[in-house]
PDB file of C-alpha atoms in Angstrom:
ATOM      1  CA  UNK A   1       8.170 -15.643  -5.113  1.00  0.00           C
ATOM      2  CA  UNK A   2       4.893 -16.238  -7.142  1.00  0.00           C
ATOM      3  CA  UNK A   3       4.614 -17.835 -10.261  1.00  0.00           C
ATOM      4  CA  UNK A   4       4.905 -15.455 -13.370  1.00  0.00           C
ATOM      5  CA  UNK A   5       1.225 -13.478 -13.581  1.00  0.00           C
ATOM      6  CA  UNK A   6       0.709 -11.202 -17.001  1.00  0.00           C
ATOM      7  CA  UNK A   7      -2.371  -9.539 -16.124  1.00  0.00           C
ATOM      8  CA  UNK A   8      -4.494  -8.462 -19.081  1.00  0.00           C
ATOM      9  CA  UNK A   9      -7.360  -6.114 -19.057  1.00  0.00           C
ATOM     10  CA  UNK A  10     -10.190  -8.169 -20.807  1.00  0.00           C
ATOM     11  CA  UNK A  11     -14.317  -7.234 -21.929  1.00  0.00           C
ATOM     12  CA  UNK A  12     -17.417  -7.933 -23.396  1.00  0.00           C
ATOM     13  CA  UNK A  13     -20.664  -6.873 -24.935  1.00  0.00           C
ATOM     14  CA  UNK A  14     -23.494  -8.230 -24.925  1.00  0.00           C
ATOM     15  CA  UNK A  15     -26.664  -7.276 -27.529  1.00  0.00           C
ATOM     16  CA  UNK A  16     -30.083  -8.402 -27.435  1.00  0.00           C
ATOM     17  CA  UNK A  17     -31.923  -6.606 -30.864  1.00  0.00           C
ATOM     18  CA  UNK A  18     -35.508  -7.610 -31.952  1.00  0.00           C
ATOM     19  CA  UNK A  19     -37.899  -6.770 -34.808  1.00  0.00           C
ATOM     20  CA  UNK A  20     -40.437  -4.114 -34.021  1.00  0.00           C
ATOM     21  CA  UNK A  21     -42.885  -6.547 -33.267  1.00  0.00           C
ATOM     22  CA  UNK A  22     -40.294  -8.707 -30.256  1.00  0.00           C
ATOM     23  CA  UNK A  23     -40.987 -11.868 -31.629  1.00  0.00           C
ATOM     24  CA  UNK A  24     -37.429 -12.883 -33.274  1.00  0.00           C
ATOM     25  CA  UNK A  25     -34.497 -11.804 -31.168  1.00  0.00           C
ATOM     26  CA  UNK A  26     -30.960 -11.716 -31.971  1.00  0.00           C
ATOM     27  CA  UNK A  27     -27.925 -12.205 -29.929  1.00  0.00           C
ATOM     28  CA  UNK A  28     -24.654 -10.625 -30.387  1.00  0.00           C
ATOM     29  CA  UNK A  29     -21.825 -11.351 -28.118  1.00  0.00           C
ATOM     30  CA  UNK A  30     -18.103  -9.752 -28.290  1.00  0.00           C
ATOM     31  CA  UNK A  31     -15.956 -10.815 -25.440  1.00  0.00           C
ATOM     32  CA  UNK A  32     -12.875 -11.930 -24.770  1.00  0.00           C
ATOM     33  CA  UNK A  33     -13.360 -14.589 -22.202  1.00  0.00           C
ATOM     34  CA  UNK A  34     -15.725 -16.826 -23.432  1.00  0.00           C
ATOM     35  CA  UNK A  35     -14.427 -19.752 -25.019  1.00  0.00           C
ATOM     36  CA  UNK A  36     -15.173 -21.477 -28.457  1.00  0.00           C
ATOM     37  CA  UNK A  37     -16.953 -24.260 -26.112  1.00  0.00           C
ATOM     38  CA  UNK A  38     -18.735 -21.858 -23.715  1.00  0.00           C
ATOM     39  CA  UNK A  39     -20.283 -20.056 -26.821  1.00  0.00           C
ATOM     40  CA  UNK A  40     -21.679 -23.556 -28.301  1.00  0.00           C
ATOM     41  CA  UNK A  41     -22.753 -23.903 -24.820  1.00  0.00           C
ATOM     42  CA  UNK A  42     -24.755 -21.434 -24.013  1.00  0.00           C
ATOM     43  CA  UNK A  43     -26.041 -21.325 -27.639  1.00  0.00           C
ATOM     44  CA  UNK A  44     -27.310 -24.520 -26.882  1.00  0.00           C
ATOM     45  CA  UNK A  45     -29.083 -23.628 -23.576  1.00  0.00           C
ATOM     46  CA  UNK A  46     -30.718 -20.402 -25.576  1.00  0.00           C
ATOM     47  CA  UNK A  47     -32.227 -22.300 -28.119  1.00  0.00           C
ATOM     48  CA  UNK A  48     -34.381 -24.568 -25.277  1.00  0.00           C
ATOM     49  CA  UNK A  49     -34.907 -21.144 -23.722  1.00  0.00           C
ATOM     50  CA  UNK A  50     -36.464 -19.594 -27.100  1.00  0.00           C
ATOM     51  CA  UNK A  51     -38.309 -22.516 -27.713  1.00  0.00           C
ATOM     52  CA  UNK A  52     -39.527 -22.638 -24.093  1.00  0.00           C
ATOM     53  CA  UNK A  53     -40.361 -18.637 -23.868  1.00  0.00           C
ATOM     54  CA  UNK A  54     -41.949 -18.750 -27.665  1.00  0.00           C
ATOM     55  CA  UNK A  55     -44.987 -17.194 -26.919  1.00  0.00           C
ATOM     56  CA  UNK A  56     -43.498 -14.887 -23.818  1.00  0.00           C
ATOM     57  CA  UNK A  57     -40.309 -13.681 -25.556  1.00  0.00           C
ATOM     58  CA  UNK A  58     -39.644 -10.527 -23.669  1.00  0.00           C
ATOM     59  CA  UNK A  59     -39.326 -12.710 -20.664  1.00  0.00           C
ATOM     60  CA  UNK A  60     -37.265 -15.542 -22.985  1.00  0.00           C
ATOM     61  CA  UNK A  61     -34.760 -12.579 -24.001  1.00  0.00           C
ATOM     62  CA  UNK A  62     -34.103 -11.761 -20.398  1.00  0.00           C
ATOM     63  CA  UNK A  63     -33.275 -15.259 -19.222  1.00  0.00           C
ATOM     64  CA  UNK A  64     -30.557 -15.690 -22.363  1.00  0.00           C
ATOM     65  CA  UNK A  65     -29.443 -12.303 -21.232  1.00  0.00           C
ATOM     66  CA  UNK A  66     -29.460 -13.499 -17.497  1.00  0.00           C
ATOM     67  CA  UNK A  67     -27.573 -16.578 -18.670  1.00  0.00           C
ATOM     68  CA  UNK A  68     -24.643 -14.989 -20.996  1.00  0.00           C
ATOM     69  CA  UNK A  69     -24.165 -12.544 -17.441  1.00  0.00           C
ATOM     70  CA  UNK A  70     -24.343 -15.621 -15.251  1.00  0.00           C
ATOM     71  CA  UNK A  71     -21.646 -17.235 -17.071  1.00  0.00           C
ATOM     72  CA  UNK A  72     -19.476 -14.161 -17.542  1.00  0.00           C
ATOM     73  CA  UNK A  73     -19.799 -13.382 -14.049  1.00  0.00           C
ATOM     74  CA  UNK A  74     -18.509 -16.442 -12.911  1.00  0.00           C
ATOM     75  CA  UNK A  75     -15.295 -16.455 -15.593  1.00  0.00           C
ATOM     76  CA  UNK A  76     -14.978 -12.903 -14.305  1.00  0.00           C
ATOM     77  CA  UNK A  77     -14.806 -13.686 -10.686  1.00  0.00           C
ATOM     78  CA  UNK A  78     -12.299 -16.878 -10.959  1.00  0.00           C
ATOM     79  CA  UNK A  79     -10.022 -15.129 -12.736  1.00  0.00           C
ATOM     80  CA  UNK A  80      -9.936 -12.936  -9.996  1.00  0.00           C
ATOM     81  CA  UNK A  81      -9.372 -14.939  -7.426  1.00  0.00           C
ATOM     82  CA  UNK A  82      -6.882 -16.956  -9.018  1.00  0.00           C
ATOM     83  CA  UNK A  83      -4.721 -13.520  -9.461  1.00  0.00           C
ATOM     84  CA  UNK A  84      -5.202 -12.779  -5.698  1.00  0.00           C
ATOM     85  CA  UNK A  85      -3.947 -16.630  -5.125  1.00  0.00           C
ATOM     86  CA  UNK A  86      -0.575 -15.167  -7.384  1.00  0.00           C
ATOM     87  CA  UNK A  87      -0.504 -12.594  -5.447  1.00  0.00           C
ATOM     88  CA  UNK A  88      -0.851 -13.942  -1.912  1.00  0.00           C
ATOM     89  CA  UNK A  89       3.139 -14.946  -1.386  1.00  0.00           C
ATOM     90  CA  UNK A  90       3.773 -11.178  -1.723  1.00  0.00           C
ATOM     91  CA  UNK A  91       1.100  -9.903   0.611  1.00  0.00           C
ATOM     92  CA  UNK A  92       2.889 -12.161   2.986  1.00  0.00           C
ATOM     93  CA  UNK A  93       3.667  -9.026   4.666  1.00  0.00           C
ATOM     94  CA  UNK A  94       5.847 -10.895   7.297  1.00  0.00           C
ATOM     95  CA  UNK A  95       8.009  -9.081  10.421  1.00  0.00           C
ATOM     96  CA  UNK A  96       7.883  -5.128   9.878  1.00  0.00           C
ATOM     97  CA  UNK A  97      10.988  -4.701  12.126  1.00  0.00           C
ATOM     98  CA  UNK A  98      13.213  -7.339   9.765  1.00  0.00           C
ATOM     99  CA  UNK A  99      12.551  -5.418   6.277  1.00  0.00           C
ATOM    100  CA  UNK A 100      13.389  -2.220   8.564  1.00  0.00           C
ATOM    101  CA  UNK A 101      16.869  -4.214   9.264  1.00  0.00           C
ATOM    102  CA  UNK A 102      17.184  -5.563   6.154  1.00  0.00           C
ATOM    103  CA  UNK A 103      16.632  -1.503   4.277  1.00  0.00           C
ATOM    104  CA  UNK A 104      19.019   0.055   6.532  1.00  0.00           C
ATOM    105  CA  UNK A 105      21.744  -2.496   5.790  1.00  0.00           C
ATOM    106  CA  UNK A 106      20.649  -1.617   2.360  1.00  0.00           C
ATOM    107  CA  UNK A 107      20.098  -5.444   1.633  1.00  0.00           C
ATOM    108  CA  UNK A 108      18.921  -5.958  -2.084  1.00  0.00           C
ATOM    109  CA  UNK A 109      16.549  -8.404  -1.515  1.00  0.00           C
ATOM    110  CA  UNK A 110      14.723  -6.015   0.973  1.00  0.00           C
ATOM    111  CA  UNK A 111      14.596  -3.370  -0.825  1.00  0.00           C
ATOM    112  CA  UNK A 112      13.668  -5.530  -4.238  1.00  0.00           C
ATOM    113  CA  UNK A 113      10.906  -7.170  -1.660  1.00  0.00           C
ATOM    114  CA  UNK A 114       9.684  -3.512  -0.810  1.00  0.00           C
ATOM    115  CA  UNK A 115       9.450  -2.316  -4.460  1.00  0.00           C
ATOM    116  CA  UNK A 116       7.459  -5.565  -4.839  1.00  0.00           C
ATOM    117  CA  UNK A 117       4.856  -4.786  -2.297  1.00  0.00           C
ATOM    118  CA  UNK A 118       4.509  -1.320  -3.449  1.00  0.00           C
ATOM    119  CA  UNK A 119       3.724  -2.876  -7.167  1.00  0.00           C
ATOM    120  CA  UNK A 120       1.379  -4.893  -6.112  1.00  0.00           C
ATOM    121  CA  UNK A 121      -0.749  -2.152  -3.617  1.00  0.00           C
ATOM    122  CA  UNK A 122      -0.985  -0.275  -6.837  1.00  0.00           C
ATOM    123  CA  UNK A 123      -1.950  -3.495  -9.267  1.00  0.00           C
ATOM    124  CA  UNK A 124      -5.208  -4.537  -6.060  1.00  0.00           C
ATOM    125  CA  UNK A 125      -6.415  -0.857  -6.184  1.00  0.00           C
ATOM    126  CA  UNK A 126      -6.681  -0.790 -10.302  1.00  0.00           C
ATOM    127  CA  UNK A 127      -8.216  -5.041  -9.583  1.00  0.00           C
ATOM    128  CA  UNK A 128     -10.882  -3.705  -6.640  1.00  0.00           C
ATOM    129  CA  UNK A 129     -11.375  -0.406  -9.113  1.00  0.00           C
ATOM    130  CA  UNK A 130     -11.824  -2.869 -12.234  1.00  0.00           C
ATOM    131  CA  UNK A 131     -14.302  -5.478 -10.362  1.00  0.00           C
ATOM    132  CA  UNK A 132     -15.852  -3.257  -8.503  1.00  0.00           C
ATOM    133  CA  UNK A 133     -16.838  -1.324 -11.756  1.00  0.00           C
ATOM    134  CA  UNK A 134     -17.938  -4.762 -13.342  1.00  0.00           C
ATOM    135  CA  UNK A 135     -20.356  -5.371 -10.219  1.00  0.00           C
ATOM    136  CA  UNK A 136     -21.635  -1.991 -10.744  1.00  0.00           C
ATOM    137  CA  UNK A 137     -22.397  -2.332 -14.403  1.00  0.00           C
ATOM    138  CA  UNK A 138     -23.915  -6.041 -13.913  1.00  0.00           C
ATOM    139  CA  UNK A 139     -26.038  -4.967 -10.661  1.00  0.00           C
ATOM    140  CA  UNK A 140     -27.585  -2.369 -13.248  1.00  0.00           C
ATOM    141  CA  UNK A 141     -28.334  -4.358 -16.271  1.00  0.00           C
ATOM    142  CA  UNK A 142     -29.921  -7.026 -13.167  1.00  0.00           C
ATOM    143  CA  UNK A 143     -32.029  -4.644 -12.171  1.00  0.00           C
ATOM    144  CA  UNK A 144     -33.550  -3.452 -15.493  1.00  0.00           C
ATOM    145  CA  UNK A 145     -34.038  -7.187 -16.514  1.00  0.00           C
ATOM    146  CA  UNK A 146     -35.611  -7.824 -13.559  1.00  0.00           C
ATOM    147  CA  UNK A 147     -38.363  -5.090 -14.378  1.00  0.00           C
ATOM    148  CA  UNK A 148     -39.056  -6.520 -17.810  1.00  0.00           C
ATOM    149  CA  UNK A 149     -39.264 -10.157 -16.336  1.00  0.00           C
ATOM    150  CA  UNK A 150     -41.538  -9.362 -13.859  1.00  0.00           C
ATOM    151  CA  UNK A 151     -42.851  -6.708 -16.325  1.00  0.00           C
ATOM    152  CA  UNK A 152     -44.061  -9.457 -18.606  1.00  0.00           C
ATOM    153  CA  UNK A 153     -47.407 -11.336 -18.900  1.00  0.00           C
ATOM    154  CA  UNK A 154     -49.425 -11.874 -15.851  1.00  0.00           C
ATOM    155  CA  UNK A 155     -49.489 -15.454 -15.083  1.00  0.00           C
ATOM    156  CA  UNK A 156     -47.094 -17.966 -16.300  1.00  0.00           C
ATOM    157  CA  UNK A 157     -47.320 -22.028 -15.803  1.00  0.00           C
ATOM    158  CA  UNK A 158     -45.414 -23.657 -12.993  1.00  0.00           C
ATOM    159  CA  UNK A 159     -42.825 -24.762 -15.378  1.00  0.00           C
ATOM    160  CA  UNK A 160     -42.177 -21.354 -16.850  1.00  0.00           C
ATOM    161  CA  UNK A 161     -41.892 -19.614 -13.635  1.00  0.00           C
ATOM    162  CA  UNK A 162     -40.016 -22.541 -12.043  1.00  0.00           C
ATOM    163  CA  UNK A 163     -37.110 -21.771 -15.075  1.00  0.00           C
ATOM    164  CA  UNK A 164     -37.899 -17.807 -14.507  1.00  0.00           C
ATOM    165  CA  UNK A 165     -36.398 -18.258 -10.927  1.00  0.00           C
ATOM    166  CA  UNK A 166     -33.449 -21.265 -11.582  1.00  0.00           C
ATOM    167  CA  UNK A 167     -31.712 -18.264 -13.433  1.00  0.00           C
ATOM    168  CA  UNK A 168     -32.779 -14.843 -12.064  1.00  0.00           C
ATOM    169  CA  UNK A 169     -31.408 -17.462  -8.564  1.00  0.00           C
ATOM    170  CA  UNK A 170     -28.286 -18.269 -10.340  1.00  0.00           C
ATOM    171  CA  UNK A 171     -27.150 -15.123 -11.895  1.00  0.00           C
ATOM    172  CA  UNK A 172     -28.095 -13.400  -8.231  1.00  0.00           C
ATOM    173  CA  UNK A 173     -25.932 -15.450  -6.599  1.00  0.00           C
ATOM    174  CA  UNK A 174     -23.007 -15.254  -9.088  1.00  0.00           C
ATOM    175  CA  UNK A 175     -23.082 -11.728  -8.556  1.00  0.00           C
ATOM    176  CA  UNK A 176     -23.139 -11.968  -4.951  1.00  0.00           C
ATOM    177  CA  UNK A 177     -20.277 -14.384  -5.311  1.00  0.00           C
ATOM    178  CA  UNK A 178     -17.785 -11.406  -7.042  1.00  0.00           C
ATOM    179  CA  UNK A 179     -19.395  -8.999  -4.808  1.00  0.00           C
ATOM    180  CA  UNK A 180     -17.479 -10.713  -1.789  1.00  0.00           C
ATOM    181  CA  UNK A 181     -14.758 -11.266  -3.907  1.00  0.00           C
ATOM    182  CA  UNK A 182     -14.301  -7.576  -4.703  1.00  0.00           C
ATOM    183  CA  UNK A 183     -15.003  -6.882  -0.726  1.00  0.00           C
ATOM    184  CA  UNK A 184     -12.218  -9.028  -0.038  1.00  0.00           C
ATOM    185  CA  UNK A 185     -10.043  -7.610  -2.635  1.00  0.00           C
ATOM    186  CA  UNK A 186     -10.972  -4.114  -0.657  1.00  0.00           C
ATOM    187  CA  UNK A 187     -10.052  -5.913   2.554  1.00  0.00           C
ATOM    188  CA  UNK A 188      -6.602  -6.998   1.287  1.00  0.00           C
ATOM    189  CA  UNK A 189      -5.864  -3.397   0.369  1.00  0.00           C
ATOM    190  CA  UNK A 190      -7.019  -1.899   3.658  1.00  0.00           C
ATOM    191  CA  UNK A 191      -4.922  -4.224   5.381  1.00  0.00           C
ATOM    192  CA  UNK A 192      -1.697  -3.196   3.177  1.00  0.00           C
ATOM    193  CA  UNK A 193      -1.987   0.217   3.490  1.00  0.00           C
ATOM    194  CA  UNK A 194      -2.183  -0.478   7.251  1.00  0.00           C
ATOM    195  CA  UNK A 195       1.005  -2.514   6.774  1.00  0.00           C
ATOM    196  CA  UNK A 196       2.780   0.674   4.624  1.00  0.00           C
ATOM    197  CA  UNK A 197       1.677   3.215   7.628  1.00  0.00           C
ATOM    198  CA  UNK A 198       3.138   0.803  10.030  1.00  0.00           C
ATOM    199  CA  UNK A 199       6.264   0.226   7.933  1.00  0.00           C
ATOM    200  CA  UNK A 200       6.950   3.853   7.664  1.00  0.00           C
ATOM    201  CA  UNK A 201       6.627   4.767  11.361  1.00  0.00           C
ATOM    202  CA  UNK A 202       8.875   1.736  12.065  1.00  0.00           C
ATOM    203  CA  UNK A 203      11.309   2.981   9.654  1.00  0.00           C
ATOM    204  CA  UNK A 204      10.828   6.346  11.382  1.00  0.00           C
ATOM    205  CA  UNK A 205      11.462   4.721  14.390  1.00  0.00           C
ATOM    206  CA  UNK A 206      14.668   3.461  13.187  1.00  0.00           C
ATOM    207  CA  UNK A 207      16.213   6.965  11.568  1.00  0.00           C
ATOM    208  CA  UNK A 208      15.422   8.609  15.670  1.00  0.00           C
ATOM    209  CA  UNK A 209      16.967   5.879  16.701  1.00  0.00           C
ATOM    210  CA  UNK A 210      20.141   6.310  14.556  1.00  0.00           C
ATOM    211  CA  UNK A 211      19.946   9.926  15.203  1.00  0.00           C
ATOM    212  CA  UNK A 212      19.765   9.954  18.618  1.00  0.00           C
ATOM    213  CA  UNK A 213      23.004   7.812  18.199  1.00  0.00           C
ATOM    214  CA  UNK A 214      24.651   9.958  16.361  1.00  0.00           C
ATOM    215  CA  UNK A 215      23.958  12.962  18.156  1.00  0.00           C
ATOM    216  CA  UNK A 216      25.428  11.120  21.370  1.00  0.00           C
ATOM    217  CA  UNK A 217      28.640  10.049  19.140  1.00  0.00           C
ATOM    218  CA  UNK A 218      28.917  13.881  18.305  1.00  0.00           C
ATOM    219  CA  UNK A 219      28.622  14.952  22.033  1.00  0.00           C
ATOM    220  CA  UNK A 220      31.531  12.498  22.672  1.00  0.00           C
ATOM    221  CA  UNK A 221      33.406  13.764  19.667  1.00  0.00           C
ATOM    222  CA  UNK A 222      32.953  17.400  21.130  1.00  0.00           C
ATOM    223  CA  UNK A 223      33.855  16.605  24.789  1.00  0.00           C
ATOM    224  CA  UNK A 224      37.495  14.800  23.501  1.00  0.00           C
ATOM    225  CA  UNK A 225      37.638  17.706  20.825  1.00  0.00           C
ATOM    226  CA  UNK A 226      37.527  19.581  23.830  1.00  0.00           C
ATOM    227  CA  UNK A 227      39.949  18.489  26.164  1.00  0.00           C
ATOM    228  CA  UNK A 228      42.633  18.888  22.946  1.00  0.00           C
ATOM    229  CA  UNK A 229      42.094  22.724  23.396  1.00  0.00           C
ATOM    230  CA  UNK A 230      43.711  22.914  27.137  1.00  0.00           C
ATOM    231  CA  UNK A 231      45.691  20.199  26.264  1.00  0.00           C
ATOM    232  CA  UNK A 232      47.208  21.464  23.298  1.00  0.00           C
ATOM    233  CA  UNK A 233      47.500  25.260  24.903  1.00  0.00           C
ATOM    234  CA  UNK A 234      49.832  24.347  27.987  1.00  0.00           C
ATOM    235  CA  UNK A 235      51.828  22.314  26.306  1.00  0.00           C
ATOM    236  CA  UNK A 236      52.452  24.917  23.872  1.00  0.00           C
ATOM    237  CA  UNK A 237      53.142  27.211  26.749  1.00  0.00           C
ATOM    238  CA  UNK A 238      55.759  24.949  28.436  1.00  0.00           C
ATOM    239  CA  UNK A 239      57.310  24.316  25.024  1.00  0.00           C
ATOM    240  CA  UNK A 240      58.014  28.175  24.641  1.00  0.00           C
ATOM    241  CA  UNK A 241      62.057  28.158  25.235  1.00  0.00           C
ATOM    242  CA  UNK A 242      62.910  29.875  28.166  1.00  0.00           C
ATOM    243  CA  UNK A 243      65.050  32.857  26.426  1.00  0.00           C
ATOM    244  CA  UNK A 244      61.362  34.245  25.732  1.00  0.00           C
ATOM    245  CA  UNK A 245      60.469  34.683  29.499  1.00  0.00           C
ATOM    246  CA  UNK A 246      57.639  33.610  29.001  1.00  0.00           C
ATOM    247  CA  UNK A 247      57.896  30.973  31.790  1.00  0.00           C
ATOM    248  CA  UNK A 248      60.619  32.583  34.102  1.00  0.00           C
ATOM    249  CA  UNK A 249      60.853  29.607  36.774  1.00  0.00           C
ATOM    250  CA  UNK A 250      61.797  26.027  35.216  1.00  0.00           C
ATOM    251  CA  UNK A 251      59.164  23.703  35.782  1.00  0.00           C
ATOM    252  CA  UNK A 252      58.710  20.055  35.052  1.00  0.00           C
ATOM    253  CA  UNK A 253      57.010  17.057  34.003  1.00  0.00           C
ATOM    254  CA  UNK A 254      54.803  17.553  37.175  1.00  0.00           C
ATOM    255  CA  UNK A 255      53.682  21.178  36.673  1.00  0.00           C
ATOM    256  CA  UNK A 256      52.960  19.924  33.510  1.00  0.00           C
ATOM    257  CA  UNK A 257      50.461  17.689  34.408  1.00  0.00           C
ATOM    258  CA  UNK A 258      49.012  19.947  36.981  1.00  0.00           C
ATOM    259  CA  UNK A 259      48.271  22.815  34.523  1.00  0.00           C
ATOM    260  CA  UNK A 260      46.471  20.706  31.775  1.00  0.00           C
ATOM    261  CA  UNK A 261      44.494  19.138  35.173  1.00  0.00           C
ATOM    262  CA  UNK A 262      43.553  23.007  35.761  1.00  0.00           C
ATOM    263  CA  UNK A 263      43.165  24.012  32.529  1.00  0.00           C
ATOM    264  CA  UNK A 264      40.825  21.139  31.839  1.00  0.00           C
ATOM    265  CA  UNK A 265      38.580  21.924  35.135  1.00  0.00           C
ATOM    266  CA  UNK A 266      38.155  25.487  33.885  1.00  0.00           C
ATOM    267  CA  UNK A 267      37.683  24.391  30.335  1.00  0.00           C
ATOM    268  CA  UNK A 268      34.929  22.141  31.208  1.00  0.00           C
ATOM    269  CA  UNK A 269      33.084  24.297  34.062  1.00  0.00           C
ATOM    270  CA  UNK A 270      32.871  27.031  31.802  1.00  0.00           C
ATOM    271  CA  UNK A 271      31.041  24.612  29.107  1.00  0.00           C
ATOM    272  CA  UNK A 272      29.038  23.365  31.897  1.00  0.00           C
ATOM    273  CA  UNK A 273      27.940  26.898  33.190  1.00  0.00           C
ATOM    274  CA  UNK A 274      28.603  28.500  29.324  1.00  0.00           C
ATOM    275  CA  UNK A 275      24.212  29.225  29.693  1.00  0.00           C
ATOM    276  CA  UNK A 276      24.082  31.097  32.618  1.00  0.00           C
ATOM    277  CA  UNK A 277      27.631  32.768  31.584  1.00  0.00           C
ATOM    278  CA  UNK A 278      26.178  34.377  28.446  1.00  0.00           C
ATOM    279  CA  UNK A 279      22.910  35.454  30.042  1.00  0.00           C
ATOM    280  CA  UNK A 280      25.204  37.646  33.680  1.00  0.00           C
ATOM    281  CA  UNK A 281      27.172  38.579  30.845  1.00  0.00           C
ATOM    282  CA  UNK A 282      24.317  40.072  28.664  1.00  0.00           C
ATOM    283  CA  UNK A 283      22.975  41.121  32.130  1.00  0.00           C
ATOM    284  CA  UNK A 284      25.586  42.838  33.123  1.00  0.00           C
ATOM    285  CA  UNK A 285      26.220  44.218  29.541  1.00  0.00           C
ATOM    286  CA  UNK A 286      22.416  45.674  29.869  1.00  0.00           C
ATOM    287  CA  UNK A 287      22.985  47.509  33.217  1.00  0.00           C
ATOM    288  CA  UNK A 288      26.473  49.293  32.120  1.00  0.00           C
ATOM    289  CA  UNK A 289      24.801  50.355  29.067  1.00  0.00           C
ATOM    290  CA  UNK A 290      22.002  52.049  30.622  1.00  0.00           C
ATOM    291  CA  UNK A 291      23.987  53.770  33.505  1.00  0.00           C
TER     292      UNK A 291
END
């Protein structure tokens, strides 16, 4: 059993304003994952930028933009894996045929095992639906930085460009990074589903199984209830006292035995034939009705 996870649905915002003419920026952050430390950090790092980017500042804003997103990215995407590391001892989907065993015996641990799994094929769909929306809304703001960086003046030094790459290269691969964890979130989803179908037609296999079992229990049932019938009819015959003629010669233990015999053949041939009984008599029915 995994650790105790409280999951917590967590955001930010992120605004870059600027005077009409763009040469003082201001930026306004509201999240819940940064740290008191992360925000003196990357305050730090945005003051060299300014300074370096003072006379390109549409291209300086970017790069503190690109670096706020790098880091939140990357906060983003641990935090996700360490909830599918939680989550890994119940994905453990172990033997399919044992949690059948274990729900038919109506074990409590199987069936507190199953309701686990369940919870937790729900709780990856709303993770991959949460991440994957988070990739979605960081690819786009990427993409429209990307335009104003390379939107901005026409030649910078080898310095400035050298720094215009280090984080437009770091923030793209951060975003790769919780693109392939959000594929592998989708992966671990695919894979229970496939484990629920196969669960289900195992446990389907099981009730056949236990029907076809019961239905052979019933046939028995029927055959003995059967043989009482005959069984039950002679010997009320030969119990009839003899004052009521019904059986005028005495007879024994051994005629007895002989008449349930008979009375048991006949019984049972006329089970065995009963089909093709019904359908001569329905024939036979047919042809005195039309003559």
């Amino acid at each position: 059993m995994p650790e105790k996870l409280e999951l917590q649905l967590q955001m930010s915002s992120i605004v870059i304003s600027t005077n009409p003419f763009g040469d003082f920026s201001k930026v306004t952050i509201i999240s819940d994952l940064l740290s008191d430390d992360d925000m003196k950090e990357m305050t730090r790092k945005a003051k060299k930028l300014w300074q370096k980017f003072v006379h390109q500042p549409q291209t300086g804003r970017c790069l503190v933009f690109f670096l706020i997103l790098e880091k939140l990215c990357r906060i983003i995407t641990e935090d996700f894996l360490k909830a599918m590391h939680h989550l890994a001892p119940i994905m453990d989907l172990g033997d399919i045929y044992t949690r059948v065993e274990g729900l038919q015996t109506n074990s409590e641990q199987a069936i507190k095992e199953l309701a686990l799994q369940e919870w937790t094929l729900e709780l990856l769909y709303r993770m991959h639906v949460s991440l994957q929306a988070s990739v979605d809304s960081v690819l786009g703001a990427k993409k429209e930085l990307m335009a104003q960086v390379l939107d901005g003046p026409g030649t910078r030094s080898i310095a400035l460009e050298a720094t215009c790459q280090e984080y437009t290269g770091r923030v793209e691969d951060t975003i790769t990074h919780m693109a392939v964890v959000s594929s592998k979130l989708e992966a671990s989803i695919a894979l229970q589903t496939r484990f629920e179908e196969a669960f289900s037609s195992a446990m389907a296999m099981a009730d056949s199984r236990t029907s076809l079992n019961q239905n052979a229990t019933v046939k028995q049932l029927t055959y003995l209830t059967m043989a009482y019938l005959p069984i039950g009819l002679i010997v009320a015959i030969f119990a009839i006292p003899s004052e009521q003629l019904v059986i005028k010669v005495p007879m024994g233990t051994t005629w007895l035995v002989i008449s349930i015999i008979i009375a048991l053949a006949c019984t049972y041939l006329a089970a065995f034939y009963v089909g093709k009984i019904v359908r001569y008599v329905k024939s036979w029915w047919g042809k005195v009705g039309r003559s």
